Each structure stands twice: as structure tokens, then as C-alpha cells.
Amino acid sequence: VHEADLVAVRLAEVPRIVVGAPTLWPEGAPAPAMAGLDALPWLALTTFYRDTVLLTEPATGEEHRFAIRPRLSTDSLYALRNAALAGLGAALVSAWMVAEDIAAGRLLALAPGWEATPQPVHLVYPGARFHPPRLTRFIEHMREHMPRMPGVRPPSRASALPSGDGPAPPRRRRA
């Protein structure tokens, strides 16, 4: 946030993973290896990727970039999930959105241990010298509970660096 009168506090991040329906492969065939991901039919979430996917292995920092030619492009995460469930292709989605589908076997994680850049979750509020007590309690509550919600995690050190988190700069008095 580049507004002097606002404070943005990074609370958490949302991992994004590659998923696909079990029907993408003949019965009994294993999920593709990293090298085979580019050969799959793809679905694209146009707000984040259109023709290239970059996955990172967080433990090592190793990257795998590959081109895709989506058979479906959308700006709706819900439409993307539904298309993946229908077996139309592989998709890169927010982990929280598909956690139940993976647990139930409706979707498979195609690149376990790899993910796209996680999406940050911020709490934005007006900067001021004094805040009402209920805003202060709300901020404290969100800082405590947001990173523990299903499908999100505490922000990684690398993702927390460029955000400008922290207190707002002091406000100048107008003369």
C-alpha cells in the first residue's frame, strides 16, 4: 500500500498448488512428473497466469518454469475449480479452495512439494495516532487467528520483506 494514510499488515499467505482430476489419466496411470506437466491440458486463471507457469520447491528454492496453452481461461477461481473437477485440465489454484476436494479424491495434487508464489493476505486500516479499542482488538484478533485458518499459513520471511508492513509513518500537521 502506497497511501500515507493507510497501514497494511501482512497477516498470512495463501499457497497455490497444481491440481487435476483423476480422470485426466487412464485408469491406474500415475500423476505426471514435473517434466510432464507442460504436456497436460491446462486451465488458466488470467489474473495470475496466462501462458507460463512458474513453480518453486520452497525447501530448496529450485524453480520449474514451463509454457502452457490453456484450453480454458477465466478470471474466476470458482469457475477454474469447477473446470478442474470436470476433468477439463490441470489448474493452479489456491490451496484452501481445493483442500476438501483433494482429501475426498476428487482432485489430485499434481506437483506435491511445489507451488506458485503464494498470495499475501493483508489487513489494511487507516493510520492514526490513536485507534478505537475495538479496532485494536480486531487487529490483534486477526493477527493471532488468520495465519491458523485452514488453507493459509504464516507469511514466509521472503514474502514478508517487500510489503512495507508496520506502523504508518507519522502524520504531518497541516499549517
PDB file of N, CA and C in Angstrom, residues 42-136:
ATOM      1  N   TRP A  42      -4.369 -27.519 -19.950  1.00  0.00           N
ATOM      2  CA  TRP A  42      -4.331 -26.559 -18.841  1.00  0.00           C
ATOM      3  C   TRP A  42      -5.547 -25.645 -18.830  1.00  0.00           C
ATOM      4  N   LEU A  43      -5.849 -25.197 -17.630  1.00  0.00           N
ATOM      5  CA  LEU A  43      -6.876 -24.195 -17.375  1.00  0.00           C
ATOM      6  C   LEU A  43      -6.143 -23.009 -16.750  1.00  0.00           C
ATOM      7  N   ALA A  44      -6.459 -21.790 -17.163  1.00  0.00           N
ATOM      8  CA  ALA A  44      -5.708 -20.632 -16.677  1.00  0.00           C
ATOM      9  C   ALA A  44      -6.588 -19.664 -15.897  1.00  0.00           C
ATOM     10  N   LEU A  45      -6.042 -19.151 -14.822  1.00  0.00           N
ATOM     11  CA  LEU A  45      -6.652 -18.069 -14.053  1.00  0.00           C
ATOM     12  C   LEU A  45      -5.961 -16.790 -14.512  1.00  0.00           C
ATOM     13  N   THR A  46      -6.629 -16.053 -15.370  1.00  0.00           N
ATOM     14  CA  THR A  46      -5.983 -14.959 -16.098  1.00  0.00           C
ATOM     15  C   THR A  46      -5.485 -13.828 -15.213  1.00  0.00           C
ATOM     16  N   THR A  47      -5.951 -13.728 -13.988  1.00  0.00           N
ATOM     17  CA  THR A  47      -5.439 -12.688 -13.105  1.00  0.00           C
ATOM     18  C   THR A  47      -4.025 -12.996 -12.625  1.00  0.00           C
ATOM     19  N   PHE A  48      -3.567 -14.247 -12.758  1.00  0.00           N
ATOM     20  CA  PHE A  48      -2.239 -14.621 -12.277  1.00  0.00           C
ATOM     21  C   PHE A  48      -1.349 -15.262 -13.331  1.00  0.00           C
ATOM     22  N   TYR A  49      -1.900 -16.007 -14.247  1.00  0.00           N
ATOM     23  CA  TYR A  49      -1.077 -16.638 -15.279  1.00  0.00           C
ATOM     24  C   TYR A  49      -1.931 -16.883 -16.510  1.00  0.00           C
ATOM     25  N   ARG A  50      -1.285 -16.800 -17.662  1.00  0.00           N
ATOM     26  CA  ARG A  50      -1.989 -16.995 -18.933  1.00  0.00           C
ATOM     27  C   ARG A  50      -1.308 -18.012 -19.821  1.00  0.00           C
ATOM     28  N   ASP A  51       0.014 -17.907 -19.920  1.00  0.00           N
ATOM     29  CA  ASP A  51       0.725 -18.803 -20.844  1.00  0.00           C
ATOM     30  C   ASP A  51       2.007 -19.384 -20.267  1.00  0.00           C
ATOM     31  N   THR A  52       2.352 -19.019 -19.039  1.00  0.00           N
ATOM     32  CA  THR A  52       3.545 -19.556 -18.392  1.00  0.00           C
ATOM     33  C   THR A  52       3.236 -19.842 -16.930  1.00  0.00           C
ATOM     34  N   VAL A  53       3.735 -20.965 -16.449  1.00  0.00           N
ATOM     35  CA  VAL A  53       3.587 -21.331 -15.044  1.00  0.00           C
ATOM     36  C   VAL A  53       4.981 -21.421 -14.438  1.00  0.00           C
ATOM     37  N   LEU A  54       5.149 -20.827 -13.277  1.00  0.00           N
ATOM     38  CA  LEU A  54       6.407 -20.915 -12.535  1.00  0.00           C
ATOM     39  C   LEU A  54       6.109 -21.548 -11.192  1.00  0.00           C
ATOM     40  N   LEU A  55       6.722 -22.706 -10.955  1.00  0.00           N
ATOM     41  CA  LEU A  55       6.580 -23.397  -9.679  1.00  0.00           C
ATOM     42  C   LEU A  55       7.926 -23.384  -8.969  1.00  0.00           C
ATOM     43  N   THR A  56       7.853 -23.326  -7.649  1.00  0.00           N
ATOM     44  CA  THR A  56       9.059 -23.319  -6.827  1.00  0.00           C
ATOM     45  C   THR A  56       8.947 -24.410  -5.787  1.00  0.00           C
ATOM     46  N   GLU A  57      10.072 -25.062  -5.513  1.00  0.00           N
ATOM     47  CA  GLU A  57      10.146 -26.021  -4.421  1.00  0.00           C
ATOM     48  C   GLU A  57      10.641 -25.235  -3.215  1.00  0.00           C
ATOM     49  N   PRO A  58       9.746 -24.901  -2.268  1.00  0.00           N
ATOM     50  CA  PRO A  58      10.109 -23.978  -1.190  1.00  0.00           C
ATOM     51  C   PRO A  58      11.330 -24.383  -0.370  1.00  0.00           C
ATOM     52  N   ALA A  59      11.532 -25.666  -0.140  1.00  0.00           N
ATOM     53  CA  ALA A  59      12.652 -26.095   0.701  1.00  0.00           C
ATOM     54  C   ALA A  59      14.010 -25.802   0.061  1.00  0.00           C
ATOM     55  N   THR A  60      14.075 -25.884  -1.273  1.00  0.00           N
ATOM     56  CA  THR A  60      15.365 -25.703  -1.944  1.00  0.00           C
ATOM     57  C   THR A  60      15.443 -24.421  -2.768  1.00  0.00           C
ATOM     58  N   GLY A  61      14.287 -23.851  -3.098  1.00  0.00           N
ATOM     59  CA  GLY A  61      14.269 -22.670  -3.961  1.00  0.00           C
ATOM     60  C   GLY A  61      14.367 -23.017  -5.431  1.00  0.00           C
ATOM     61  N   GLU A  62      14.439 -24.300  -5.757  1.00  0.00           N
ATOM     62  CA  GLU A  62      14.517 -24.718  -7.155  1.00  0.00           C
ATOM     63  C   GLU A  62      13.251 -24.290  -7.888  1.00  0.00           C
ATOM     64  N   GLU A  63      13.408 -23.825  -9.123  1.00  0.00           N
ATOM     65  CA  GLU A  63      12.280 -23.356  -9.919  1.00  0.00           C
ATOM     66  C   GLU A  63      12.077 -24.227 -11.140  1.00  0.00           C
ATOM     67  N   HIS A  64      10.821 -24.332 -11.548  1.00  0.00           N
ATOM     68  CA  HIS A  64      10.454 -25.051 -12.770  1.00  0.00           C
ATOM     69  C   HIS A  64       9.455 -24.169 -13.512  1.00  0.00           C
ATOM     70  N   ARG A  65       9.871 -23.644 -14.665  1.00  0.00           N
ATOM     71  CA  ARG A  65       9.023 -22.770 -15.483  1.00  0.00           C
ATOM     72  C   ARG A  65       8.694 -23.508 -16.771  1.00  0.00           C
ATOM     73  N   PHE A  66       7.430 -23.410 -17.189  1.00  0.00           N
ATOM     74  CA  PHE A  66       7.036 -24.048 -18.440  1.00  0.00           C
ATOM     75  C   PHE A  66       5.871 -23.298 -19.070  1.00  0.00           C
ATOM     76  N   ALA A  67       5.795 -23.417 -20.377  1.00  0.00           N
ATOM     77  CA  ALA A  67       4.731 -22.767 -21.147  1.00  0.00           C
ATOM     78  C   ALA A  67       3.495 -23.655 -21.155  1.00  0.00           C
ATOM     79  N   ILE A  68       2.339 -23.000 -21.183  1.00  0.00           N
ATOM     80  CA  ILE A  68       1.073 -23.719 -21.304  1.00  0.00           C
ATOM     81  C   ILE A  68       0.236 -23.068 -22.393  1.00  0.00           C
ATOM     82  N   ARG A  69      -0.668 -23.852 -22.958  1.00  0.00           N
ATOM     83  CA  ARG A  69      -1.672 -23.338 -23.901  1.00  0.00           C
ATOM     84  C   ARG A  69      -3.027 -23.717 -23.326  1.00  0.00           C
ATOM     85  N   PRO A  70      -3.615 -22.819 -22.534  1.00  0.00           N
ATOM     86  CA  PRO A  70      -4.863 -23.163 -21.841  1.00  0.00           C
ATOM     87  C   PRO A  70      -6.008 -23.453 -22.798  1.00  0.00           C
ATOM     88  N   ARG A  71      -6.773 -24.457 -22.460  1.00  0.00           N
ATOM     89  CA  ARG A  71      -7.992 -24.748 -23.225  1.00  0.00           C
ATOM     90  C   ARG A  71      -9.161 -23.954 -22.665  1.00  0.00           C
ATOM     91  N   LEU A  72      -8.979 -23.394 -21.460  1.00  0.00           N
ATOM     92  CA  LEU A  72      -9.989 -22.536 -20.848  1.00  0.00           C
ATOM     93  C   LEU A  72      -9.257 -21.487 -20.021  1.00  0.00           C
ATOM     94  N   SER A  73      -9.665 -20.231 -20.175  1.00  0.00           N
ATOM     95  CA  SER A  73      -9.126 -19.140 -19.362  1.00  0.00           C
ATOM     96  C   SER A  73     -10.286 -18.432 -18.692  1.00  0.00           C
ATOM     97  N   THR A  74     -10.108 -18.095 -17.424  1.00  0.00           N
ATOM     98  CA  THR A  74     -11.156 -17.427 -16.654  1.00  0.00           C
ATOM     99  C   THR A  74     -10.522 -16.512 -15.623  1.00  0.00           C
ATOM    100  N   ASP A  75     -11.302 -15.570 -15.121  1.00  0.00           N
ATOM    101  CA  ASP A  75     -10.823 -14.746 -14.021  1.00  0.00           C
ATOM    102  C   ASP A  75     -11.515 -15.139 -12.711  1.00  0.00           C
ATOM    103  N   SER A  76     -12.202 -16.275 -12.717  1.00  0.00           N
ATOM    104  CA  SER A  76     -12.936 -16.749 -11.540  1.00  0.00           C
ATOM    105  C   SER A  76     -12.287 -18.005 -10.971  1.00  0.00           C
ATOM    106  N   LEU A  77     -11.861 -17.928  -9.726  1.00  0.00           N
ATOM    107  CA  LEU A  77     -11.285 -19.090  -9.062  1.00  0.00           C
ATOM    108  C   LEU A  77     -12.315 -20.212  -8.939  1.00  0.00           C
ATOM    109  N   TYR A  78     -13.576 -19.852  -8.759  1.00  0.00           N
ATOM    110  CA  TYR A  78     -14.633 -20.862  -8.643  1.00  0.00           C
ATOM    111  C   TYR A  78     -14.867 -21.580  -9.977  1.00  0.00           C
ATOM    112  N   ALA A  79     -14.873 -20.832 -11.071  1.00  0.00           N
ATOM    113  CA  ALA A  79     -15.023 -21.464 -12.389  1.00  0.00           C
ATOM    114  C   ALA A  79     -13.829 -22.362 -12.684  1.00  0.00           C
ATOM    115  N   LEU A  80     -12.634 -21.917 -12.295  1.00  0.00           N
ATOM    116  CA  LEU A  80     -11.425 -22.719 -12.505  1.00  0.00           C
ATOM    117  C   LEU A  80     -11.513 -24.039 -11.741  1.00  0.00           C
ATOM    118  N   ARG A  81     -11.913 -23.976 -10.479  1.00  0.00           N
ATOM    119  CA  ARG A  81     -12.060 -25.194  -9.671  1.00  0.00           C
ATOM    120  C   ARG A  81     -13.083 -26.131 -10.295  1.00  0.00           C
ATOM    121  N   ASN A  82     -14.223 -25.592 -10.718  1.00  0.00           N
ATOM    122  CA  ASN A  82     -15.255 -26.438 -11.317  1.00  0.00           C
ATOM    123  C   ASN A  82     -14.785 -27.086 -12.604  1.00  0.00           C
ATOM    124  N   ALA A  83     -14.029 -26.358 -13.420  1.00  0.00           N
ATOM    125  CA  ALA A  83     -13.494 -26.931 -14.654  1.00  0.00           C
ATOM    126  C   ALA A  83     -12.484 -28.037 -14.343  1.00  0.00           C
ATOM    127  N   ALA A  84     -11.661 -27.841 -13.320  1.00  0.00           N
ATOM    128  CA  ALA A  84     -10.712 -28.880 -12.919  1.00  0.00           C
ATOM    129  C   ALA A  84     -11.461 -30.113 -12.418  1.00  0.00           C
ATOM    130  N   LEU A  85     -12.501 -29.909 -11.618  1.00  0.00           N
ATOM    131  CA  LEU A  85     -13.305 -31.033 -11.128  1.00  0.00           C
ATOM    132  C   LEU A  85     -13.954 -31.801 -12.278  1.00  0.00           C
ATOM    133  N   ALA A  86     -14.318 -31.085 -13.341  1.00  0.00           N
ATOM    134  CA  ALA A  86     -14.945 -31.725 -14.501  1.00  0.00           C
ATOM    135  C   ALA A  86     -13.933 -32.464 -15.367  1.00  0.00           C
ATOM    136  N   GLY A  87     -12.645 -32.361 -15.021  1.00  0.00           N
ATOM    137  CA  GLY A  87     -11.620 -33.083 -15.766  1.00  0.00           C
ATOM    138  C   GLY A  87     -11.155 -32.377 -17.023  1.00  0.00           C
ATOM    139  N   LEU A  88     -11.410 -31.069 -17.128  1.00  0.00           N
ATOM    140  CA  LEU A  88     -11.022 -30.341 -18.339  1.00  0.00           C
ATOM    141  C   LEU A  88      -9.533 -30.048 -18.432  1.00  0.00           C
ATOM    142  N   GLY A  89      -8.820 -30.119 -17.304  1.00  0.00           N
ATOM    143  CA  GLY A  89      -7.391 -29.858 -17.355  1.00  0.00           C
ATOM    144  C   GLY A  89      -6.791 -29.632 -15.986  1.00  0.00           C
ATOM    145  N   ALA A  90      -5.482 -29.375 -15.998  1.00  0.00           N
ATOM    146  CA  ALA A  90      -4.753 -29.049 -14.779  1.00  0.00           C
ATOM    147  C   ALA A  90      -4.933 -27.568 -14.489  1.00  0.00           C
ATOM    148  N   ALA A  91      -4.862 -27.203 -13.207  1.00  0.00           N
ATOM    149  CA  ALA A  91      -5.048 -25.806 -12.826  1.00  0.00           C
ATOM    150  C   ALA A  91      -4.156 -25.470 -11.644  1.00  0.00           C
ATOM    151  N   LEU A  92      -3.785 -24.231 -11.582  1.00  0.00           N
ATOM    152  CA  LEU A  92      -3.017 -23.692 -10.467  1.00  0.00           C
ATOM    153  C   LEU A  92      -3.991 -22.895  -9.607  1.00  0.00           C
ATOM    154  N   VAL A  93      -4.268 -23.375  -8.396  1.00  0.00           N
ATOM    155  CA  VAL A  93      -5.329 -22.802  -7.571  1.00  0.00           C
ATOM    156  C   VAL A  93      -4.864 -22.561  -6.137  1.00  0.00           C
ATOM    157  N   SER A  94      -5.609 -21.741  -5.426  1.00  0.00           N
ATOM    158  CA  SER A  94      -5.358 -21.517  -4.003  1.00  0.00           C
ATOM    159  C   SER A  94      -5.646 -22.819  -3.254  1.00  0.00           C
ATOM    160  N   ALA A  95      -4.711 -23.196  -2.390  1.00  0.00           N
ATOM    161  CA  ALA A  95      -4.824 -24.478  -1.694  1.00  0.00           C
ATOM    162  C   ALA A  95      -6.098 -24.585  -0.865  1.00  0.00           C
ATOM    163  N   TRP A  96      -6.546 -23.486  -0.257  1.00  0.00           N
ATOM    164  CA  TRP A  96      -7.747 -23.547   0.575  1.00  0.00           C
ATOM    165  C   TRP A  96      -8.976 -23.933  -0.242  1.00  0.00           C
ATOM    166  N   MET A  97      -8.985 -23.520  -1.509  1.00  0.00           N
ATOM    167  CA  MET A  97     -10.149 -23.747  -2.365  1.00  0.00           C
ATOM    168  C   MET A  97     -10.356 -25.233  -2.677  1.00  0.00           C
ATOM    169  N   VAL A  98      -9.269 -26.012  -2.710  1.00  0.00           N
ATOM    170  CA  VAL A  98      -9.367 -27.407  -3.144  1.00  0.00           C
ATOM    171  C   VAL A  98      -8.994 -28.418  -2.059  1.00  0.00           C
ATOM    172  N   ALA A  99      -8.780 -27.960  -0.837  1.00  0.00           N
ATOM    173  CA  ALA A  99      -8.351 -28.868   0.233  1.00  0.00           C
ATOM    174  C   ALA A  99      -9.336 -30.027   0.421  1.00  0.00           C
ATOM    175  N   GLU A 100     -10.631 -29.734   0.455  1.00  0.00           N
ATOM    176  CA  GLU A 100     -11.631 -30.797   0.637  1.00  0.00           C
ATOM    177  C   GLU A 100     -11.696 -31.711  -0.578  1.00  0.00           C
ATOM    178  N   ASP A 101     -11.531 -31.142  -1.774  1.00  0.00           N
ATOM    179  CA  ASP A 101     -11.569 -31.957  -2.996  1.00  0.00           C
ATOM    180  C   ASP A 101     -10.391 -32.930  -3.048  1.00  0.00           C
ATOM    181  N   ILE A 102      -9.227 -32.487  -2.605  1.00  0.00           N
ATOM    182  CA  ILE A 102      -8.058 -33.371  -2.570  1.00  0.00           C
ATOM    183  C   ILE A 102      -8.272 -34.466  -1.533  1.00  0.00           C
ATOM    184  N   ALA A 103      -8.752 -34.090  -0.346  1.00  0.00           N
ATOM    185  CA  ALA A 103      -8.991 -35.073   0.717  1.00  0.00           C
ATOM    186  C   ALA A 103     -10.015 -36.122   0.288  1.00  0.00           C
ATOM    187  N   ALA A 104     -11.015 -35.722  -0.505  1.00  0.00           N
ATOM    188  CA  ALA A 104     -12.060 -36.648  -0.954  1.00  0.00           C
ATOM    189  C   ALA A 104     -11.659 -37.416  -2.210  1.00  0.00           C
ATOM    190  N   GLY A 105     -10.504 -37.092  -2.800  1.00  0.00           N
ATOM    191  CA  GLY A 105     -10.057 -37.795  -4.002  1.00  0.00           C
ATOM    192  C   GLY A 105     -10.654 -37.261  -5.295  1.00  0.00           C
ATOM    193  N   ARG A 106     -11.400 -36.158  -5.233  1.00  0.00           N
ATOM    194  CA  ARG A 106     -11.976 -35.574  -6.448  1.00  0.00           C
ATOM    195  C   ARG A 106     -10.915 -34.855  -7.287  1.00  0.00           C
ATOM    196  N   LEU A 107      -9.873 -34.358  -6.624  1.00  0.00           N
ATOM    197  CA  LEU A 107      -8.731 -33.732  -7.302  1.00  0.00           C
ATOM    198  C   LEU A 107      -7.454 -34.320  -6.736  1.00  0.00           C
ATOM    199  N   LEU A 108      -6.406 -34.285  -7.540  1.00  0.00           N
ATOM    200  CA  LEU A 108      -5.082 -34.743  -7.113  1.00  0.00           C
ATOM    201  C   LEU A 108      -4.113 -33.575  -7.154  1.00  0.00           C
ATOM    202  N   ALA A 109      -3.210 -33.532  -6.182  1.00  0.00           N
ATOM    203  CA  ALA A 109      -2.112 -32.566  -6.236  1.00  0.00           C
ATOM    204  C   ALA A 109      -1.102 -33.122  -7.224  1.00  0.00           C
ATOM    205  N   LEU A 110      -0.842 -32.404  -8.306  1.00  0.00           N
ATOM    206  CA  LEU A 110      -0.006 -32.930  -9.388  1.00  0.00           C
ATOM    207  C   LEU A 110       1.480 -32.707  -9.185  1.00  0.00           C
ATOM    208  N   ALA A 111       1.836 -31.772  -8.333  1.00  0.00           N
ATOM    209  CA  ALA A 111       3.253 -31.481  -8.093  1.00  0.00           C
ATOM    210  C   ALA A 111       3.461 -31.300  -6.592  1.00  0.00           C
ATOM    211  N   PRO A 112       3.308 -32.377  -5.825  1.00  0.00           N
ATOM    212  CA  PRO A 112       3.444 -32.249  -4.372  1.00  0.00           C
ATOM    213  C   PRO A 112       4.809 -31.660  -4.004  1.00  0.00           C
ATOM    214  N   GLY A 113       4.772 -30.729  -3.078  1.00  0.00           N
ATOM    215  CA  GLY A 113       6.015 -30.095  -2.650  1.00  0.00           C
ATOM    216  C   GLY A 113       6.397 -28.877  -3.473  1.00  0.00           C
ATOM    217  N   TRP A 114       5.673 -28.624  -4.560  1.00  0.00           N
ATOM    218  CA  TRP A 114       5.939 -27.462  -5.417  1.00  0.00           C
ATOM    219  C   TRP A 114       4.741 -26.534  -5.356  1.00  0.00           C
ATOM    220  N   GLU A 115       4.989 -25.243  -5.507  1.00  0.00           N
ATOM    221  CA  GLU A 115       3.883 -24.291  -5.503  1.00  0.00           C
ATOM    222  C   GLU A 115       4.262 -23.039  -6.279  1.00  0.00           C
ATOM    223  N   ALA A 116       3.238 -22.303  -6.652  1.00  0.00           N
ATOM    224  CA  ALA A 116       3.444 -20.990  -7.265  1.00  0.00           C
ATOM    225  C   ALA A 116       3.641 -19.987  -6.133  1.00  0.00           C
ATOM    226  N   THR A 117       4.013 -18.776  -6.487  1.00  0.00           N
ATOM    227  CA  THR A 117       4.193 -17.735  -5.481  1.00  0.00           C
ATOM    228  C   THR A 117       2.912 -17.599  -4.664  1.00  0.00           C
ATOM    229  N   PRO A 118       3.015 -17.711  -3.346  1.00  0.00           N
ATOM    230  CA  PRO A 118       1.806 -17.586  -2.528  1.00  0.00           C
ATOM    231  C   PRO A 118       1.240 -16.169  -2.587  1.00  0.00           C
ATOM    232  N   GLN A 119      -0.055 -16.073  -2.397  1.00  0.00           N
ATOM    233  CA  GLN A 119      -0.731 -14.779  -2.388  1.00  0.00           C
ATOM    234  C   GLN A 119      -0.758 -14.232  -0.958  1.00  0.00           C
ATOM    235  N   PRO A 120      -0.330 -12.994  -0.780  1.00  0.00           N
ATOM    236  CA  PRO A 120      -0.326 -12.424   0.577  1.00  0.00           C
ATOM    237  C   PRO A 120      -1.730 -12.043   1.029  1.00  0.00           C
ATOM    238  N   VAL A 121      -1.938 -12.097   2.330  1.00  0.00           N
ATOM    239  CA  VAL A 121      -3.184 -11.654   2.947  1.00  0.00           C
ATOM    240  C   VAL A 121      -2.826 -10.489   3.868  1.00  0.00           C
ATOM    241  N   HIS A 122      -3.407  -9.326   3.583  1.00  0.00           N
ATOM    242  CA  HIS A 122      -3.127  -8.127   4.366  1.00  0.00           C
ATOM    243  C   HIS A 122      -4.383  -7.641   5.076  1.00  0.00           C
ATOM    244  N   LEU A 123      -4.170  -6.999   6.202  1.00  0.00           N
ATOM    245  CA  LEU A 123      -5.209  -6.243   6.879  1.00  0.00           C
ATOM    246  C   LEU A 123      -4.847  -4.780   6.666  1.00  0.00           C
ATOM    247  N   VAL A 124      -5.752  -4.026   6.079  1.00  0.00           N
ATOM    248  CA  VAL A 124      -5.491  -2.618   5.769  1.00  0.00           C
ATOM    249  C   VAL A 124      -6.447  -1.763   6.587  1.00  0.00           C
ATOM    250  N   TYR A 125      -5.890  -0.764   7.242  1.00  0.00           N
ATOM    251  CA  TYR A 125      -6.707   0.127   8.057  1.00  0.00           C
ATOM    252  C   TYR A 125      -6.099   1.524   8.052  1.00  0.00           C
ATOM    253  N   PRO A 126      -6.879   2.529   8.430  1.00  0.00           N
ATOM    254  CA  PRO A 126      -6.367   3.897   8.407  1.00  0.00           C
ATOM    255  C   PRO A 126      -5.297   4.097   9.471  1.00  0.00           C
ATOM    256  N   GLY A 127      -4.233   4.774   9.097  1.00  0.00           N
ATOM    257  CA  GLY A 127      -3.203   5.119  10.060  1.00  0.00           C
ATOM    258  C   GLY A 127      -3.662   6.299  10.897  1.00  0.00           C
ATOM    259  N   ALA A 128      -3.382   6.239  12.181  1.00  0.00           N
ATOM    260  CA  ALA A 128      -3.754   7.324  13.087  1.00  0.00           C
ATOM    261  C   ALA A 128      -2.934   7.179  14.359  1.00  0.00           C
ATOM    262  N   ARG A 129      -2.841   8.249  15.097  1.00  0.00           N
ATOM    263  CA  ARG A 129      -2.127   8.167  16.379  1.00  0.00           C
ATOM    264  C   ARG A 129      -2.856   7.253  17.350  1.00  0.00           C
ATOM    265  N   PHE A 130      -4.155   7.378  17.366  1.00  0.00           N
ATOM    266  CA  PHE A 130      -4.962   6.584  18.284  1.00  0.00           C
ATOM    267  C   PHE A 130      -6.062   5.878  17.499  1.00  0.00           C
ATOM    268  N   HIS A 131      -6.296   4.623  17.874  1.00  0.00           N
ATOM    269  CA  HIS A 131      -7.364   3.842  17.258  1.00  0.00           C
ATOM    270  C   HIS A 131      -8.386   3.495  18.328  1.00  0.00           C
ATOM    271  N   PRO A 132      -9.649   3.349  17.939  1.00  0.00           N
ATOM    272  CA  PRO A 132     -10.663   2.906  18.906  1.00  0.00           C
ATOM    273  C   PRO A 132     -10.273   1.530  19.453  1.00  0.00           C
ATOM    274  N   PRO A 133     -10.583   1.272  20.707  1.00  0.00           N
ATOM    275  CA  PRO A 133     -10.215  -0.027  21.303  1.00  0.00           C
ATOM    276  C   PRO A 133     -10.734  -1.229  20.521  1.00  0.00           C
ATOM    277  N   ARG A 134     -11.923  -1.125  19.946  1.00  0.00           N
ATOM    278  CA  ARG A 134     -12.432  -2.301  19.211  1.00  0.00           C
ATOM    279  C   ARG A 134     -11.646  -2.545  17.921  1.00  0.00           C
ATOM    280  N   LEU A 135     -11.117  -1.496  17.275  1.00  0.00           N
ATOM    281  CA  LEU A 135     -10.248  -1.706  16.113  1.00  0.00           C
ATOM    282  C   LEU A 135      -8.952  -2.363  16.550  1.00  0.00           C
ATOM    283  N   THR A 136      -8.397  -1.917  17.656  1.00  0.00           N
ATOM    284  CA  THR A 136      -7.169  -2.521  18.177  1.00  0.00           C
ATOM    285  C   THR A 136      -7.392  -3.987  18.496  1.00  0.00           C
TER     286      THR A 136
END
